[in-house]
Tab-separated table of C-alpha atoms and ligand atoms in Angstrom:
chain	number	residue	atom	x	y	z
A	1	UNK	CA	-0.012	0.212	0.488
A	2	UNK	CA	1.698	3.351	-0.569
A	3	UNK	CA	1.399	6.048	1.560
A	4	UNK	CA	4.209	8.793	0.076
A	5	UNK	CA	2.105	11.219	0.560
A	6	UNK	CA	1.830	11.223	4.135
A	7	UNK	CA	5.088	13.103	5.689
A	8	UNK	CA	5.156	13.383	9.529
A	9	UNK	CA	2.743	11.696	10.902
A	10	UNK	CA	1.843	12.146	14.768
A	11	UNK	CA	-0.061	9.589	16.535
A	12	UNK	CA	-1.717	10.345	19.992
A	13	UNK	CA	-2.548	7.611	21.778
A	14	UNK	CA	-0.438	5.110	20.266
A	15	UNK	CA	-0.422	2.259	22.753
A	16	UNK	CA	-3.763	1.845	21.048
A	17	UNK	CA	-5.182	-1.661	19.211
A	18	UNK	CA	-6.293	0.785	16.050
A	19	UNK	CA	-3.138	2.945	16.775
A	20	UNK	CA	-1.022	-0.018	16.637
A	21	UNK	CA	-2.558	-1.728	13.954
A	22	UNK	CA	-1.746	1.750	11.913
A	23	UNK	CA	2.091	1.830	12.893
A	24	UNK	CA	2.437	-1.551	11.317
A	25	UNK	CA	0.809	-0.193	7.902
A	26	UNK	CA	3.455	2.236	7.234
A	27	UNK	CA	6.710	2.294	5.748
A	28	UNK	CA	8.757	4.021	7.726
A	29	UNK	CA	11.047	5.089	5.405
A	30	UNK	CA	9.056	6.993	3.709
A	31	UNK	CA	7.274	8.470	6.811
A	32	UNK	CA	8.070	10.139	9.882
A	33	UNK	CA	6.114	8.474	13.397
A	34	UNK	CA	5.800	10.954	16.695
A	35	UNK	CA	3.990	8.412	18.631
A	36	UNK	CA	2.534	8.855	22.489
A	37	UNK	CA	0.275	7.897	24.752
A	38	UNK	CA	-1.037	9.064	28.232
A	39	UNK	CA	2.918	9.408	29.430
A	40	UNK	CA	4.372	11.197	28.049
A	41	UNK	CA	1.432	13.864	25.515
A	42	UNK	CA	-2.058	13.701	27.340
A	43	UNK	CA	-4.862	14.947	24.874
A	44	UNK	CA	-6.153	16.813	27.583
A	45	UNK	CA	-3.242	18.833	27.893
A	46	UNK	CA	-4.075	22.092	25.519
A	47	UNK	CA	-0.711	23.110	26.340
A	48	UNK	CA	1.470	19.700	26.260
A	49	UNK	CA	-0.966	19.749	22.724
A	50	UNK	CA	-0.234	22.688	21.017
A	51	UNK	CA	3.820	22.568	21.872
A	52	UNK	CA	4.623	19.051	21.186
A	53	UNK	CA	2.591	20.235	17.517
A	54	UNK	CA	4.881	23.412	17.232
A	55	UNK	CA	7.963	21.478	17.861
A	56	UNK	CA	7.344	18.876	15.331
A	57	UNK	CA	5.358	20.278	13.248
A	58	UNK	CA	3.164	16.929	12.151
A	59	UNK	CA	1.202	16.958	8.574
A	60	UNK	CA	-0.875	13.856	10.212
A	61	UNK	CA	-2.095	13.652	13.166
A	62	UNK	CA	-4.226	10.828	14.342
A	63	UNK	CA	-6.146	10.797	17.433
A	64	UNK	CA	-6.122	7.076	19.098
A	65	UNK	CA	-6.434	8.240	22.283
A	66	UNK	CA	-9.915	8.034	23.869
A	67	UNK	CA	-11.231	6.522	26.771
A	68	UNK	CA	-13.040	3.552	25.882
A	69	UNK	CA	-14.573	1.547	28.880
A	70	UNK	CA	-17.816	2.634	28.563
A	71	UNK	CA	-18.926	1.689	32.785
A	72	UNK	CA	-15.414	3.435	33.793
A	73	UNK	CA	-17.634	6.516	31.523
A	74	UNK	CA	-20.490	6.467	32.873
A	75	UNK	CA	-18.660	6.573	36.748
A	76	UNK	CA	-16.886	8.819	35.550
A	77	UNK	CA	-17.417	11.916	33.781
A	78	UNK	CA	-15.455	14.496	33.650
A	79	UNK	CA	-12.400	11.859	32.523
A	80	UNK	CA	-14.492	10.726	29.831
A	81	UNK	CA	-15.510	14.367	28.505
A	82	UNK	CA	-12.091	15.781	29.158
A	83	UNK	CA	-9.862	12.969	26.687
A	84	UNK	CA	-12.669	12.156	24.497
A	85	UNK	CA	-13.885	15.488	24.096
A	86	UNK	CA	-11.393	18.215	24.546
A	87	UNK	CA	-8.773	16.001	23.909
A	88	UNK	CA	-10.611	16.160	20.867
A	89	UNK	CA	-10.722	20.108	20.791
A	90	UNK	CA	-7.684	20.355	21.472
A	91	UNK	CA	-5.324	17.995	19.005
A	92	UNK	CA	-8.099	20.044	16.258
A	93	UNK	CA	-6.921	23.156	17.148
A	94	UNK	CA	-2.985	22.245	16.918
A	95	UNK	CA	-4.473	20.474	13.455
A	96	UNK	CA	-5.065	23.903	12.722
A	97	UNK	CA	-2.649	25.606	13.675
A	98	UNK	CA	-0.135	23.767	12.066
A	99	UNK	CA	-1.896	23.547	8.740
A	100	UNK	CA	-1.843	19.277	9.809
A	101	UNK	CA	-4.346	17.450	8.526
A	102	UNK	CA	-6.916	15.549	11.482
A	103	UNK	CA	-7.838	11.946	11.973
A	104	UNK	CA	-10.750	12.109	15.000
A	105	UNK	CA	-11.393	8.007	15.912
A	106	UNK	CA	-15.018	7.821	16.430
A	107	UNK	CA	-17.603	4.973	17.286
A	108	UNK	CA	-21.551	3.553	16.949
A	109	UNK	CA	-21.831	4.327	20.208
A	110	UNK	CA	-22.716	7.633	18.717
A	111	UNK	CA	-26.390	6.477	17.745
A	112	UNK	CA	-29.027	5.143	20.624
A	113	UNK	CA	-29.461	1.615	18.222
A	114	UNK	CA	-33.212	1.304	18.218
A	115	UNK	CA	-33.336	1.392	14.526
A	116	UNK	CA	-34.645	-1.847	12.682
A	117	UNK	CA	-31.617	-0.722	10.071
A	118	UNK	CA	-28.666	0.626	9.951
A	119	UNK	CA	-27.014	3.813	10.349
A	120	UNK	CA	-25.276	5.545	7.292
A	121	UNK	CA	-23.002	8.455	7.858
A	122	UNK	CA	-26.013	10.794	7.062
A	123	UNK	CA	-28.298	9.679	10.192
A	124	UNK	CA	-28.477	11.972	12.339
A	125	UNK	CA	-26.461	10.679	16.236
A	126	UNK	CA	-28.109	10.183	19.683
A	127	UNK	CA	-26.141	8.970	22.104
A	128	UNK	CA	-27.620	7.772	25.416
A	129	UNK	CA	-24.599	6.931	27.719
A	130	UNK	CA	-21.720	9.433	28.555
A	131	UNK	CA	-19.358	7.618	26.037
A	132	UNK	CA	-21.499	7.411	23.102
A	133	UNK	CA	-22.151	12.034	23.926
A	134	UNK	CA	-18.165	12.378	24.927
A	135	UNK	CA	-17.289	10.932	21.268
A	136	UNK	CA	-20.216	12.875	19.381
A	137	UNK	CA	-18.430	15.818	21.342
A	138	UNK	CA	-15.415	15.625	19.793
A	139	UNK	CA	-16.575	14.823	16.850
A	140	UNK	CA	-18.104	18.129	16.418
A	141	UNK	CA	-14.952	19.808	18.160
A	142	UNK	CA	-12.506	18.159	15.274
A	143	UNK	CA	-15.515	19.194	12.407
A	144	UNK	CA	-16.152	22.804	13.923
A	145	UNK	CA	-12.441	24.161	14.989
A	146	UNK	CA	-10.468	21.624	12.092
A	147	UNK	CA	-10.945	22.058	8.068
A	148	UNK	CA	-9.018	19.586	6.960
A	149	UNK	CA	-10.302	16.667	9.291
A	150	UNK	CA	-11.550	13.003	8.478
A	151	UNK	CA	-14.083	11.079	11.136
A	152	UNK	CA	-13.758	7.720	11.645
A	153	UNK	CA	-16.511	5.466	13.629
A	154	UNK	CA	-16.087	2.101	13.794
A	155	UNK	CA	-18.006	-0.450	15.525
A	156	UNK	CA	-16.757	-3.729	18.604
A	157	UNK	CA	-13.172	-3.150	17.336
A	158	UNK	CA	-10.986	-6.060	18.310
A	159	UNK	CA	-6.653	-6.512	18.393
A	160	UNK	CA	-3.789	-6.254	20.397
A	161	UNK	CA	-4.343	-6.230	24.012
A	162	UNK	CA	-8.138	-6.091	25.667
A	163	UNK	CA	-11.136	-6.453	23.829
A	164	UNK	CA	-13.295	-8.921	23.544
A	165	UNK	CA	-12.104	-11.386	21.368
A	166	UNK	CA	-8.919	-12.106	23.450
A	167	UNK	CA	-11.656	-12.003	26.948
A	168	UNK	CA	-13.939	-14.603	25.269
A	169	UNK	CA	-10.835	-17.392	24.569
A	170	UNK	CA	-9.418	-16.945	28.089
A	171	UNK	CA	-12.703	-17.042	29.865
A	172	UNK	CA	-13.702	-19.938	27.510
A	173	UNK	CA	-9.979	-21.845	28.597
A	174	UNK	CA	-11.238	-21.246	32.650
A	175	UNK	CA	-15.348	-20.779	32.972
A	176	UNK	CA	-17.716	-23.738	31.626
A	177	UNK	CA	-20.797	-21.867	31.217
A	178	UNK	CA	-19.795	-18.103	29.463
A	179	UNK	CA	-23.297	-16.134	29.185
A	180	UNK	CA	-23.210	-13.427	25.875
A	181	UNK	CA	-25.785	-11.000	25.070
A	182	UNK	CA	-28.430	-12.040	21.907
A	183	UNK	CA	-30.122	-8.903	21.992
A	184	UNK	CA	-26.447	-7.328	20.879
A	185	UNK	CA	-26.125	-6.489	16.979
A	186	UNK	CA	-23.415	-5.098	15.121
A	187	UNK	CA	-20.796	-5.099	12.920
A	188	UNK	CA	-17.483	-6.873	14.754
A	189	UNK	CA	-14.155	-5.146	12.968
A	190	UNK	CA	-10.496	-5.947	13.159
A	191	UNK	CA	-8.102	-2.974	13.951
A	192	UNK	CA	-6.029	-3.776	11.223
A	193	UNK	CA	-9.131	-2.953	9.382
A	194	UNK	CA	-10.046	-0.185	10.668
A	195	UNK	CA	-6.081	0.681	10.205
A	196	UNK	CA	-6.462	-0.187	6.784
A	197	UNK	CA	-9.225	1.819	6.128
A	198	UNK	CA	-7.296	4.942	7.716
A	199	UNK	CA	-4.353	4.858	5.296
A	200	UNK	CA	-6.778	3.863	2.293
A	201	UNK	CA	-8.607	7.325	3.081
A	202	UNK	CA	-5.084	9.425	4.142
A	203	UNK	CA	-3.454	8.900	0.625
A	204	UNK	CA	-6.960	9.248	-1.015
A	205	UNK	CA	-6.697	12.332	0.634
A	206	UNK	CA	-10.246	12.336	1.735
A	207	UNK	CA	-12.123	14.517	3.741
A	208	UNK	CA	-15.205	13.824	6.003
A	209	UNK	CA	-17.379	11.274	8.275
A	210	UNK	CA	-16.609	7.521	7.290
A	211	UNK	CA	-18.153	4.701	8.299
A	212	UNK	CA	-15.109	1.645	8.615
A	213	UNK	CA	-16.962	-1.351	9.712
A	214	UNK	CA	-15.871	-5.341	8.087
A	215	UNK	CA	-19.499	-6.378	6.330
A	216	UNK	CA	-22.449	-8.147	7.643
A	217	UNK	CA	-23.525	-7.475	11.450
A	218	UNK	CA	-24.343	-10.381	14.471
A	219	UNK	CA	-25.400	-10.453	18.012
A	220	UNK	CA	-22.213	-11.117	20.884
A	221	UNK	CA	-23.842	-14.606	20.539
A	222	UNK	CA	-23.183	-14.890	17.283
A	223	UNK	CA	-19.500	-13.602	17.525
A	224	UNK	CA	-19.353	-15.108	20.138
A	225	UNK	CA	-19.724	-18.366	18.527
A	226	UNK	CA	-17.597	-18.265	15.644
A	227	UNK	CA	-15.245	-17.058	17.669
A	228	UNK	CA	-14.837	-20.347	19.531
A	229	UNK	CA	-15.526	-22.128	16.382
A	230	UNK	CA	-12.336	-21.142	14.631
A	231	UNK	CA	-10.619	-21.135	17.997
A	232	UNK	CA	-11.602	-24.694	17.645
A	233	UNK	CA	-12.517	-24.192	21.476
A	234	UNK	CA	-15.384	-26.400	23.340
A	235	UNK	CA	-16.538	-23.838	25.655
A	236	UNK	CA	-20.667	-23.593	26.580
A	237	UNK	CA	-21.908	-20.502	26.075
A	238	UNK	CA	-25.352	-19.220	27.407
A	239	UNK	CA	-27.733	-16.144	25.290
A	240	UNK	CA	-28.634	-13.449	27.335
A	241	UNK	CA	-29.753	-10.521	27.534
A	242	UNK	CA	-27.359	-7.793	27.757
A	243	UNK	CA	-29.643	-6.015	30.985
A	244	UNK	CA	-27.972	-9.193	32.774
A	245	UNK	CA	-24.119	-8.784	31.569
A	246	UNK	CA	-22.983	-5.323	33.410
A	247	UNK	CA	-20.057	-4.855	31.829
A	248	UNK	CA	-21.448	-4.776	28.446
A	249	UNK	CA	-25.394	-3.631	29.281
A	250	UNK	CA	-24.544	0.331	28.368
A	251	UNK	CA	-24.268	-0.202	24.322
A	252	UNK	CA	-26.481	0.686	21.627
A	253	UNK	CA	-28.931	-2.641	21.067
A	254	UNK	CA	-28.374	-2.425	17.127
A	255	UNK	CA	-25.864	-1.172	16.054
A	256	UNK	CA	-25.309	-1.226	12.877
A	257	UNK	CA	-23.282	1.455	10.784
A	258	UNK	CA	-23.042	0.745	6.977
A	259	UNK	CA	-20.600	2.227	5.167
A	260	UNK	CA	-21.977	4.477	2.197
A	261	UNK	CA	-19.224	7.107	2.212
A	262	UNK	CA	-17.027	4.686	0.981
A	263	UNK	CA	-19.536	2.579	-1.131
A	264	UNK	CA	-20.215	5.751	-3.346
A	265	UNK	CA	-17.102	7.295	-2.926
A	266	UNK	CA	-15.969	3.731	-4.800
A	267	UNK	CA	-13.841	2.547	-2.801
A	268	UNK	CA	-12.275	-0.323	-0.759
A	269	UNK	CA	-14.479	-1.676	1.978
A	270	UNK	CA	-12.785	-3.166	4.676
A	271	UNK	CA	-13.891	-7.478	4.430
A	272	UNK	CA	-16.319	-9.862	6.250
A	273	UNK	CA	-16.843	-9.838	9.510
A	274	UNK	CA	-16.281	-13.801	9.057
A	275	UNK	CA	-12.766	-13.408	7.066
A	276	UNK	CA	-11.331	-10.670	9.407
A	277	UNK	CA	-11.772	-12.714	12.908
A	278	UNK	CA	-10.240	-16.289	10.928
A	279	UNK	CA	-7.000	-13.489	10.193
A	280	UNK	CA	-7.321	-12.387	13.672
A	281	UNK	CA	-8.192	-15.704	15.051
A	282	UNK	CA	-4.833	-17.168	12.722
A	283	UNK	CA	-2.573	-14.215	14.111
A	284	UNK	CA	-3.070	-15.432	17.976
A	285	UNK	CA	-2.137	-19.268	16.988
A	286	UNK	CA	1.152	-18.180	14.965
B	301	NAP	N1	-12.467	-0.389	20.491
B	301	NAP	C1	-13.331	-0.371	20.210
B	301	NAP	O1	-14.561	-1.099	20.069
B	301	NAP	C2	-13.858	0.765	19.532
B	301	NAP	C3	-15.159	0.868	18.574
B	301	NAP	C4	-15.564	2.030	17.815
B	301	NAP	C5	-14.396	3.087	17.540
B	301	NAP	N2	-13.352	3.490	18.600
B	301	NAP	C6	-12.708	3.986	18.939
B	301	NAP	O2	-11.232	4.666	18.423
B	301	NAP	C7	-9.704	5.089	19.158
B	301	NAP	C8	-9.170	3.624	19.044
B	301	NAP	O3	-9.555	2.816	19.241
B	301	NAP	P1	-8.578	1.450	20.712
B	301	NAP	O4	-9.598	0.183	20.542
B	301	NAP	O5	-8.035	1.832	19.844
B	301	NAP	O6	-8.658	2.367	22.152
B	301	NAP	P2	-7.560	1.585	22.972
B	301	NAP	O7	-6.824	0.793	23.176
B	301	NAP	O8	-8.317	1.680	24.433
B	301	NAP	O9	-6.948	3.020	22.785
B	301	NAP	C9	-7.217	4.109	23.475
B	301	NAP	C10	-4.908	4.254	23.804
B	301	NAP	O10	-5.378	5.565	23.845
B	301	NAP	C11	-4.810	5.839	25.887
B	301	NAP	N3	-4.673	7.337	26.522
B	301	NAP	C12	-6.102	7.192	27.400
B	301	NAP	N4	-6.319	8.658	27.607
B	301	NAP	C13	-5.209	9.113	26.850
B	301	NAP	C14	-5.102	10.530	27.371
B	301	NAP	N5	-5.278	11.604	28.454
B	301	NAP	N6	-3.500	11.259	26.413
B	301	NAP	C15	-3.328	9.796	25.498
B	301	NAP	N7	-3.937	9.325	25.470
B	301	NAP	C16	-4.896	8.301	26.511
B	301	NAP	C17	-5.173	4.774	26.301
B	301	NAP	O11	-4.404	4.763	27.241
B	301	NAP	P3	-4.469	3.741	28.992
B	301	NAP	O12	-4.854	2.006	27.858
B	301	NAP	O13	-3.923	3.900	29.201
B	301	NAP	O14	-5.168	4.314	29.620
B	301	NAP	C18	-4.521	3.824	24.829
B	301	NAP	O15	-3.589	3.558	24.773
B	301	NAP	C19	-11.258	4.697	20.366
B	301	NAP	O16	-11.384	6.588	20.156
B	301	NAP	C20	-12.157	4.482	20.058
B	301	NAP	O17	-12.898	5.428	20.749
B	301	NAP	C21	-12.989	2.172	19.853
């Protein structure tokens, strides 16, 4: 994949799942990378963010930083808004100052999950969780403050580190029965597929809001069943309602994103959720 025109790239939240996959895709002979995470450059520190941008003059800023723990956002809303909303604002201001493009990562949680079909980029967000509201506030800051922006929404992202797939595999090796909600439906998407999409959009110099999810959709229960099948594990999963499972109850019920912007721009879309999952499970075995 060519990425010659990216130039100097600053990734904030570089230890996260999506950031790690994105870095693997880059040709470092062509790109100068600045990787920061919470300890070395807290995105909620406006002065620190500006100083870093002025010093390093990135051409592209990718905001992968975020408080992604939905429960934590509920219990610590100020932290959620500080990082997910103000962090995005700070990076957007810095991007405008140094004339950089900015990529803001966002989520299906900006929708209420009450649709019978899917959400395209042209549907109205209506978040009901602190996480979703803080991410939408982040999107809006970026839209309002940075003219050269890309907002990329994805869902049920898994990759290196803590995530639903790895948690399930771990539980399957220990617990006999695992409760998994069957009343949450979305498009599971690997961090690798999100990263590929970001790179394609940057390479094409695309701007605006794009959904970037694997094709197809499933319930959490179907997702779990496929994970176990591909991993060759025998654990018993029990279909449940999300209200019975506090860890994942605060999510939209049906938040299937549709990659309409990618499709109407005639751009390549991510592979099916089954294919992406198979690639991921295979990578764990190697
Ligand atoms: N995971 C999903 O299902 C999903 C779905 C759709 C969209 N997204 C969005 O995609 C983005 C990346 O997701 P991800 O799954 O790669 O997230 P992730 O693995 O949770 O990574 C987020 C990173 O941001 C860091 N961070 C937290 N607070 C920070 C701060 N104040 N300053 C700088 N860095 C900070 C985190 O560090 P600590 O670990 O130390 O907190 C972590 O390394 C997020 O914006 C998320 O909202 C995720």
